[in-house]
Amino acid sequence: MLNGKSILVTGGTGSFGKKFVEMTLQRFPGVERLVIYSRDELKQYEMQQQFNDTMYPQIRYFIGDVRDRDRLIRAFEGIDTVVHAAALKQVPAAEYNPFEAVKTNILGAQNVIESAIATGVKQVVALSTDKAAAPINLYGATKLCSDKLFTAANLFRGKRDLNFSVVRYGNVMGSRGSVIPVFSERAAERVHPNNGRGHDPLQYYAGGGGQPGVLRH
């Protein structure tokens, strides 16, 4: 399905991005180009050590921020599919820096949409979160807004051969920002593991390697 295609992953050096790249290379060795778009050059360097140029010549690294529409347009040239994984997702950080959360999670989503329309991208898959359903914090609210932007984009894409979709999943064990370490600390302190989403502690969790597969089906 992805063989012969050019794929770009925003936030590609994050927990999801790295696992997505690993699984894509394993299952679709004929992928033409796999572009890692992120703003952290150190994480890109570390990722290059894991996926070296000799073994994986199809991987490209592109420094950029989803807040920068011009940079996104440059990066999207020749891309078939965009996987949008970039986000400011730490709940406390979003609460303390609300303007920054809006710039990255909402305006960043708008930039991705407009850049995809402008450059002829065929498909955009935006990652979301269970916290966007009936949000109780700013992070969830920004992701709900982002989700609505991506679904609405299918209405104003015109006659372009372009599809926007959103994938929501729960806490991912082993990922940065996972609630699992918090639960571990509370268990050690004999505190109920409820993380504040009502009285029912039941919530959906996925293993670190589980969620990228959703995007390929």
Short mmCIF file of C-alpha atoms in Angstrom, two decimals:
data_model
loop_
_atom_site.label_atom_id
_atom_site.label_comp_id
_atom_site.label_asym_id
_atom_site.label_seq_id
_atom_site.Cartn_x
_atom_site.Cartn_y
_atom_site.Cartn_z
CA MET A 1 0.00 0.00 0.00
CA LEU A 2 2.85 2.40 0.79
CA ASN A 3 5.42 0.95 -1.60
CA GLY A 4 6.41 3.55 -4.16
CA LYS A 5 4.88 6.35 -2.10
CA SER A 6 6.44 9.39 -0.45
CA ILE A 7 5.42 9.78 3.19
CA LEU A 8 6.02 12.69 5.57
CA VAL A 9 5.59 12.45 9.33
CA THR A 10 5.27 15.68 11.31
CA GLY A 11 6.66 15.20 14.79
CA GLY A 12 8.53 12.29 13.28
CA THR A 13 11.12 12.04 16.06
CA GLY A 14 8.49 11.42 18.74
CA SER A 15 7.44 8.08 20.22
CA PHE A 16 4.80 7.43 17.58
CA GLY A 17 6.90 8.75 14.70
CA LYS A 18 9.87 6.51 15.38
CA LYS A 19 7.70 3.41 15.72
CA PHE A 20 5.75 4.30 12.61
CA VAL A 21 8.97 4.67 10.62
CA GLU A 22 10.29 1.36 11.94
CA MET A 23 7.13 -0.56 11.07
CA THR A 24 6.75 1.13 7.68
CA LEU A 25 10.29 0.16 6.68
CA GLN A 26 9.66 -3.41 7.79
CA ARG A 27 6.34 -3.87 6.03
CA PHE A 28 6.83 -1.62 3.01
CA PRO A 29 10.52 -1.79 2.03
CA GLY A 30 9.64 -0.29 -1.34
CA VAL A 31 8.53 3.04 0.11
CA GLU A 32 10.09 5.73 -2.07
CA ARG A 33 10.68 8.43 0.52
CA LEU A 34 10.07 8.77 4.25
CA VAL A 35 10.48 12.35 5.48
CA ILE A 36 10.93 13.09 9.17
CA TYR A 37 9.67 16.61 9.85
CA SER A 38 10.45 17.96 13.33
CA ARG A 39 11.96 20.98 15.06
CA ASP A 40 14.56 19.20 17.23
CA GLU A 41 17.87 18.63 15.46
CA LEU A 42 19.26 16.57 18.35
CA LYS A 43 16.40 14.08 18.15
CA GLN A 44 16.87 13.93 14.39
CA TYR A 45 20.56 13.21 14.87
CA GLU A 46 19.77 10.45 17.37
CA MET A 47 17.22 8.99 14.98
CA GLN A 48 19.81 8.99 12.20
CA GLN A 49 22.00 6.80 14.39
CA GLN A 50 19.15 4.31 14.66
CA PHE A 51 18.21 4.45 10.97
CA ASN A 52 21.53 5.08 9.23
CA ASP A 53 21.70 6.47 5.70
CA THR A 54 23.44 3.43 4.24
CA MET A 55 20.73 0.96 5.25
CA TYR A 56 17.80 3.34 4.82
CA PRO A 57 18.55 5.78 1.98
CA GLN A 58 14.85 6.56 1.60
CA ILE A 59 14.72 8.44 4.91
CA ARG A 60 15.06 12.23 4.82
CA TYR A 61 15.28 14.64 7.75
CA PHE A 62 13.63 18.05 7.53
CA ILE A 63 13.98 20.65 10.29
CA GLY A 64 10.76 22.60 10.66
CA ASP A 65 7.82 23.55 12.84
CA VAL A 66 4.12 23.05 12.06
CA ARG A 67 3.65 26.69 13.05
CA ASP A 68 5.65 27.67 9.95
CA ARG A 69 3.34 27.35 6.93
CA ASP A 70 6.02 28.32 4.39
CA ARG A 71 8.33 25.61 5.69
CA LEU A 72 5.53 23.05 5.56
CA ILE A 73 4.79 23.92 1.94
CA ARG A 74 8.44 23.37 1.07
CA ALA A 75 8.48 20.04 2.91
CA PHE A 76 5.21 18.79 1.37
CA GLU A 77 6.41 19.11 -2.23
CA GLY A 78 6.21 15.69 -3.89
CA ILE A 79 4.63 14.04 -0.83
CA ASP A 80 1.74 11.57 -1.26
CA THR A 81 0.73 11.02 2.37
CA VAL A 82 1.19 13.18 5.47
CA VAL A 83 0.94 11.66 8.93
CA HIS A 84 0.43 14.55 11.34
CA ALA A 85 1.81 13.50 14.73
CA ALA A 86 3.25 16.83 15.91
CA ALA A 87 1.54 18.25 18.99
CA LEU A 88 2.09 19.92 22.31
CA LYS A 89 0.61 17.06 24.32
CA GLN A 90 1.77 17.37 27.92
CA VAL A 91 -1.42 18.28 29.79
CA PRO A 92 0.25 20.42 32.51
CA ALA A 93 2.42 22.21 29.94
CA ALA A 94 -0.63 23.04 27.83
CA GLU A 95 -2.45 24.44 30.87
CA TYR A 96 0.52 26.62 31.82
CA ASN A 97 1.25 27.69 28.23
CA PRO A 98 -2.19 27.97 26.62
CA PHE A 99 -1.18 30.30 23.79
CA GLU A 100 1.60 27.91 22.77
CA ALA A 101 -0.79 24.95 22.82
CA VAL A 102 -3.16 26.81 20.53
CA LYS A 103 -0.36 27.80 18.14
CA THR A 104 0.91 24.23 17.81
CA ASN A 105 -2.22 22.11 18.07
CA ILE A 106 -4.80 24.33 16.36
CA LEU A 107 -2.95 26.78 14.12
CA GLY A 108 -0.45 24.03 13.32
CA ALA A 109 -3.34 21.85 12.13
CA GLN A 110 -4.60 24.70 9.94
CA ASN A 111 -1.12 25.08 8.44
CA VAL A 112 -0.93 21.36 7.67
CA ILE A 113 -4.33 21.47 5.96
CA GLU A 114 -3.56 24.55 3.86
CA SER A 115 -0.12 23.24 2.91
CA ALA A 116 -1.53 19.87 1.84
CA ILE A 117 -4.13 21.57 -0.35
CA ALA A 118 -1.51 23.87 -1.87
CA THR A 119 0.99 21.13 -2.76
CA GLY A 120 -1.12 18.27 -4.11
CA VAL A 121 -0.80 15.85 -1.19
CA LYS A 122 -3.19 12.91 -1.62
CA GLN A 123 -3.86 11.92 1.98
CA VAL A 124 -3.50 13.45 5.44
CA VAL A 125 -3.91 11.32 8.56
CA ALA A 126 -4.02 13.36 11.77
CA LEU A 127 -3.33 11.72 15.11
CA SER A 128 -5.66 12.63 17.94
CA THR A 129 -6.42 11.46 21.46
CA ASP A 130 -9.20 10.14 23.65
CA LYS A 131 -8.89 13.41 25.57
CA ALA A 132 -10.57 15.17 22.63
CA ALA A 133 -13.84 13.39 23.50
CA ALA A 134 -15.71 15.56 26.01
CA PRO A 135 -12.49 17.43 26.87
CA ILE A 136 -11.86 18.55 30.43
CA ASN A 137 -8.48 20.22 29.88
CA LEU A 138 -6.92 22.58 27.36
CA TYR A 139 -4.95 19.86 25.59
CA GLY A 140 -8.14 17.89 24.91
CA ALA A 141 -9.93 21.06 23.80
CA THR A 142 -7.19 21.99 21.32
CA LYS A 143 -7.19 18.46 19.88
CA LEU A 144 -10.98 18.51 19.54
CA CYS A 145 -10.67 21.75 17.60
CA SER A 146 -7.89 20.23 15.50
CA ASP A 147 -10.03 17.16 14.76
CA LYS A 148 -12.90 19.35 13.59
CA LEU A 149 -10.56 21.31 11.33
CA PHE A 150 -9.31 18.14 9.66
CA THR A 151 -12.77 16.65 9.14
CA ALA A 152 -14.09 19.97 7.84
CA ALA A 153 -11.17 20.16 5.42
CA ASN A 154 -12.86 17.44 3.36
CA LEU A 155 -15.59 19.98 2.60
CA PHE A 156 -13.39 22.79 1.36
CA ARG A 157 -10.70 20.78 -0.45
CA GLY A 158 -12.69 21.37 -3.63
CA LYS A 159 -12.37 18.74 -6.35
CA ARG A 160 -8.83 17.84 -5.35
CA ASP A 161 -7.96 14.17 -4.95
CA LEU A 162 -7.20 14.63 -1.27
CA ASN A 163 -8.59 12.91 1.81
CA PHE A 164 -8.31 14.08 5.42
CA SER A 165 -8.88 11.66 8.29
CA VAL A 166 -8.38 11.57 12.05
CA VAL A 167 -7.28 8.65 14.23
CA ARG A 168 -7.99 8.79 17.96
CA TYR A 169 -6.32 6.47 20.45
CA GLY A 170 -5.76 6.32 24.20
CA ASN A 171 -2.67 6.40 26.38
CA VAL A 172 0.24 4.60 24.76
CA MET A 173 2.44 2.67 27.15
CA GLY A 174 6.08 3.60 26.80
CA SER A 175 5.42 6.86 24.98
CA ARG A 176 6.51 10.28 26.15
CA GLY A 177 3.68 11.90 28.06
CA SER A 178 2.04 8.58 28.95
CA VAL A 179 0.06 8.49 32.18
CA ILE A 180 1.54 5.10 33.12
CA PRO A 181 4.42 6.57 35.20
CA VAL A 182 1.85 8.61 37.14
CA PHE A 183 -0.18 5.48 37.84
CA SER A 184 2.97 3.68 38.99
CA GLU A 185 3.76 6.46 41.45
CA ARG A 186 0.19 6.51 42.78
CA ALA A 187 0.20 2.73 43.14
CA ALA A 188 3.39 2.96 45.17
CA GLU A 189 1.71 5.58 47.36
CA ARG A 190 -1.51 3.50 47.52
CA VAL A 191 -3.48 6.26 45.80
CA HIS A 192 -6.45 5.39 43.55
CA PRO A 193 -5.23 5.47 39.92
CA ASN A 194 -8.09 7.65 38.65
CA ASN A 195 -6.48 10.39 36.56
CA GLY A 196 -9.27 12.91 36.91
CA ARG A 197 -11.63 11.92 34.09
CA GLY A 198 -14.67 11.24 36.30
CA HIS A 199 -15.10 8.42 38.80
CA ASP A 200 -14.43 5.55 36.43
CA PRO A 201 -10.70 4.78 36.19
CA LEU A 202 -11.24 2.60 33.12
CA GLN A 203 -9.50 4.04 30.09
CA TYR A 204 -8.11 2.64 26.87
CA TYR A 205 -4.40 1.86 26.63
CA ALA A 206 -2.25 0.61 23.77
CA GLY A 207 1.22 -0.84 23.72
CA GLY A 208 3.95 1.35 22.25
CA GLY A 209 3.98 -0.69 19.04
CA GLY A 210 0.23 -1.02 18.73
CA GLN A 211 -1.09 2.25 17.42
CA PRO A 212 0.93 2.78 14.19
CA GLY A 213 -0.78 -0.25 12.64
CA VAL A 214 -4.11 1.57 12.73
CA LEU A 215 -2.90 3.99 10.08
CA ARG A 216 -2.08 1.31 7.53
CA HIS A 217 -5.53 -0.29 7.28
#
